[in-house]
């Protein structure tokens, strides 16, 4: 037995929506690379995390596996990626509020 279980129609629809989100985010990542924008930016980090999250979620919904270690990995890994995305958002908000101190700290670290 291959370990696959028949997915419901609702799971298929949600999986296709997550897949569409992954394609949209991937197109944004490709645009950033083509136009040679800064790859070490908040936007790039957010897009990479979002692409990873949506790709794993689409696989989890489209290919419904029997409960094994790998299936639990694909079901719970997106939760960690969500946390990383929200932490990046909080860090970006702190950057906007404390931009002056952020630049001073970064320049002081570069001087050492």
mmCIF file of C-alpha atoms in Angstrom:
data_model
loop_
_atom_site.group_PDB
_atom_site.id
_atom_site.type_symbol
_atom_site.label_atom_id
_atom_site.label_comp_id
_atom_site.label_asym_id
_atom_site.label_seq_id
_atom_site.Cartn_x
_atom_site.Cartn_y
_atom_site.Cartn_z
ATOM 1 C CA UNK A 1 0.000 0.000 0.000
ATOM 2 C CA UNK A 2 1.367 3.419 -0.946
ATOM 3 C CA UNK A 3 0.099 5.245 2.138
ATOM 4 C CA UNK A 4 -2.154 7.655 0.229
ATOM 5 C CA UNK A 5 -5.706 8.231 1.420
ATOM 6 C CA UNK A 6 -8.431 9.647 -0.820
ATOM 7 C CA UNK A 7 -8.710 13.398 -0.205
ATOM 8 C CA UNK A 8 -12.136 15.030 0.079
ATOM 9 C CA UNK A 9 -13.317 17.643 -2.408
ATOM 10 C CA UNK A 10 -12.913 20.427 0.155
ATOM 11 C CA UNK A 11 -9.313 19.363 0.802
ATOM 12 C CA UNK A 12 -8.632 19.397 -2.937
ATOM 13 C CA UNK A 13 -10.049 22.921 -3.293
ATOM 14 C CA UNK A 14 -7.982 24.194 -0.368
ATOM 15 C CA UNK A 15 -4.899 22.445 -1.746
ATOM 16 C CA UNK A 16 -5.371 24.074 -5.146
ATOM 17 C CA UNK A 17 -5.796 27.492 -3.497
ATOM 18 C CA UNK A 18 -2.567 27.020 -1.526
ATOM 19 C CA UNK A 19 -0.857 25.931 -4.748
ATOM 20 C CA UNK A 20 -2.112 29.085 -6.515
ATOM 21 C CA UNK A 21 -0.743 31.170 -3.641
ATOM 22 C CA UNK A 22 2.617 29.405 -3.969
ATOM 23 C CA UNK A 23 2.726 30.180 -7.703
ATOM 24 C CA UNK A 24 1.858 33.853 -7.084
ATOM 25 C CA UNK A 25 4.569 34.171 -4.427
ATOM 26 C CA UNK A 26 7.078 32.375 -6.646
ATOM 27 C CA UNK A 27 6.400 34.893 -9.419
ATOM 28 C CA UNK A 28 7.177 37.708 -6.961
ATOM 29 C CA UNK A 29 10.438 36.015 -5.954
ATOM 30 C CA UNK A 30 11.395 35.640 -9.617
ATOM 31 C CA UNK A 31 10.646 39.340 -10.210
ATOM 32 C CA UNK A 32 12.919 40.287 -7.310
ATOM 33 C CA UNK A 33 15.712 38.168 -8.769
ATOM 34 C CA UNK A 34 15.223 39.425 -12.350
ATOM 35 C CA UNK A 35 15.233 43.087 -11.372
ATOM 36 C CA UNK A 36 18.222 42.504 -9.072
ATOM 37 C CA UNK A 37 16.679 43.855 -5.911
ATOM 38 C CA UNK A 38 18.250 43.240 -2.535
ATOM 39 C CA UNK A 39 17.851 39.550 -1.711
ATOM 40 C CA UNK A 40 18.564 40.146 1.987
ATOM 41 C CA UNK A 41 15.518 42.282 2.652
ATOM 42 C CA UNK A 42 12.386 41.911 4.731
ATOM 43 C CA UNK A 43 10.307 41.464 1.569
ATOM 44 C CA UNK A 44 12.480 38.637 0.248
ATOM 45 C CA UNK A 45 12.476 36.872 3.599
ATOM 46 C CA UNK A 46 8.711 37.191 3.869
ATOM 47 C CA UNK A 47 8.198 35.850 0.350
ATOM 48 C CA UNK A 48 10.513 32.871 0.868
ATOM 49 C CA UNK A 49 8.765 31.956 4.117
ATOM 50 C CA UNK A 50 5.346 32.379 2.504
ATOM 51 C CA UNK A 51 6.330 30.241 -0.488
ATOM 52 C CA UNK A 52 7.633 27.476 1.761
ATOM 53 C CA UNK A 53 4.516 27.613 3.902
ATOM 54 C CA UNK A 54 2.056 27.529 1.008
ATOM 55 C CA UNK A 55 3.948 24.806 -0.908
ATOM 56 C CA UNK A 56 4.025 22.504 2.122
ATOM 57 C CA UNK A 57 0.372 23.222 2.940
ATOM 58 C CA UNK A 58 -0.692 22.471 -0.642
ATOM 59 C CA UNK A 59 1.170 19.148 -0.531
ATOM 60 C CA UNK A 60 -0.424 18.323 2.817
ATOM 61 C CA UNK A 61 -3.942 18.963 1.466
ATOM 62 C CA UNK A 62 -3.543 17.514 -2.021
ATOM 63 C CA UNK A 63 -1.691 14.351 -0.988
ATOM 64 C CA UNK A 64 -3.433 13.116 2.134
ATOM 65 C CA UNK A 65 -1.131 10.491 3.670
ATOM 66 C CA UNK A 66 -1.871 7.941 6.345
ATOM 67 C CA UNK A 67 -0.577 9.055 9.759
ATOM 68 C CA UNK A 68 3.181 8.452 9.798
ATOM 69 C CA UNK A 69 6.195 10.461 10.868
ATOM 70 C CA UNK A 70 6.521 12.159 7.480
ATOM 71 C CA UNK A 71 2.860 13.145 7.356
ATOM 72 C CA UNK A 72 3.098 14.724 10.817
ATOM 73 C CA UNK A 73 6.193 16.595 9.629
ATOM 74 C CA UNK A 74 4.265 18.058 6.672
ATOM 75 C CA UNK A 75 1.283 18.910 8.858
ATOM 76 C CA UNK A 76 3.256 20.647 11.635
ATOM 77 C CA UNK A 77 6.157 22.292 9.769
ATOM 78 C CA UNK A 78 3.940 25.102 8.395
ATOM 79 C CA UNK A 79 3.131 26.123 11.976
ATOM 80 C CA UNK A 80 6.825 26.838 12.567
ATOM 81 C CA UNK A 81 7.001 28.743 9.288
ATOM 82 C CA UNK A 82 3.991 30.834 10.344
ATOM 83 C CA UNK A 83 5.744 31.689 13.583
ATOM 84 C CA UNK A 84 8.890 32.699 11.677
ATOM 85 C CA UNK A 85 6.786 34.866 9.355
ATOM 86 C CA UNK A 86 5.070 36.648 12.239
ATOM 87 C CA UNK A 87 8.412 37.157 13.997
ATOM 88 C CA UNK A 88 9.804 38.686 10.806
ATOM 89 C CA UNK A 89 6.782 40.989 10.687
ATOM 90 C CA UNK A 90 7.369 42.030 14.306
ATOM 91 C CA UNK A 91 11.031 42.654 13.546
ATOM 92 C CA UNK A 92 10.047 44.803 10.545
ATOM 93 C CA UNK A 93 7.673 46.851 12.731
ATOM 94 C CA UNK A 94 10.483 47.351 15.262
ATOM 95 C CA UNK A 95 12.732 48.442 12.396
ATOM 96 C CA UNK A 96 10.190 51.042 11.273
ATOM 97 C CA UNK A 97 9.678 52.413 14.785
ATOM 98 C CA UNK A 98 13.346 52.432 15.814
ATOM 99 C CA UNK A 99 14.981 53.069 12.429
ATOM 100 C CA UNK A 100 17.560 55.546 13.785
ATOM 101 C CA UNK A 101 18.739 53.279 16.588
ATOM 102 C CA UNK A 102 18.703 50.300 14.209
ATOM 103 C CA UNK A 103 21.080 52.067 11.781
ATOM 104 C CA UNK A 104 23.399 53.213 14.601
ATOM 105 C CA UNK A 105 23.612 49.691 15.996
ATOM 106 C CA UNK A 106 24.269 48.211 12.552
ATOM 107 C CA UNK A 107 26.974 50.784 11.754
ATOM 108 C CA UNK A 108 28.626 50.228 15.148
ATOM 109 C CA UNK A 109 28.643 46.470 14.563
ATOM 110 C CA UNK A 110 30.208 46.946 11.114
ATOM 111 C CA UNK A 111 32.980 49.147 12.556
ATOM 112 C CA UNK A 112 34.115 46.460 15.011
#
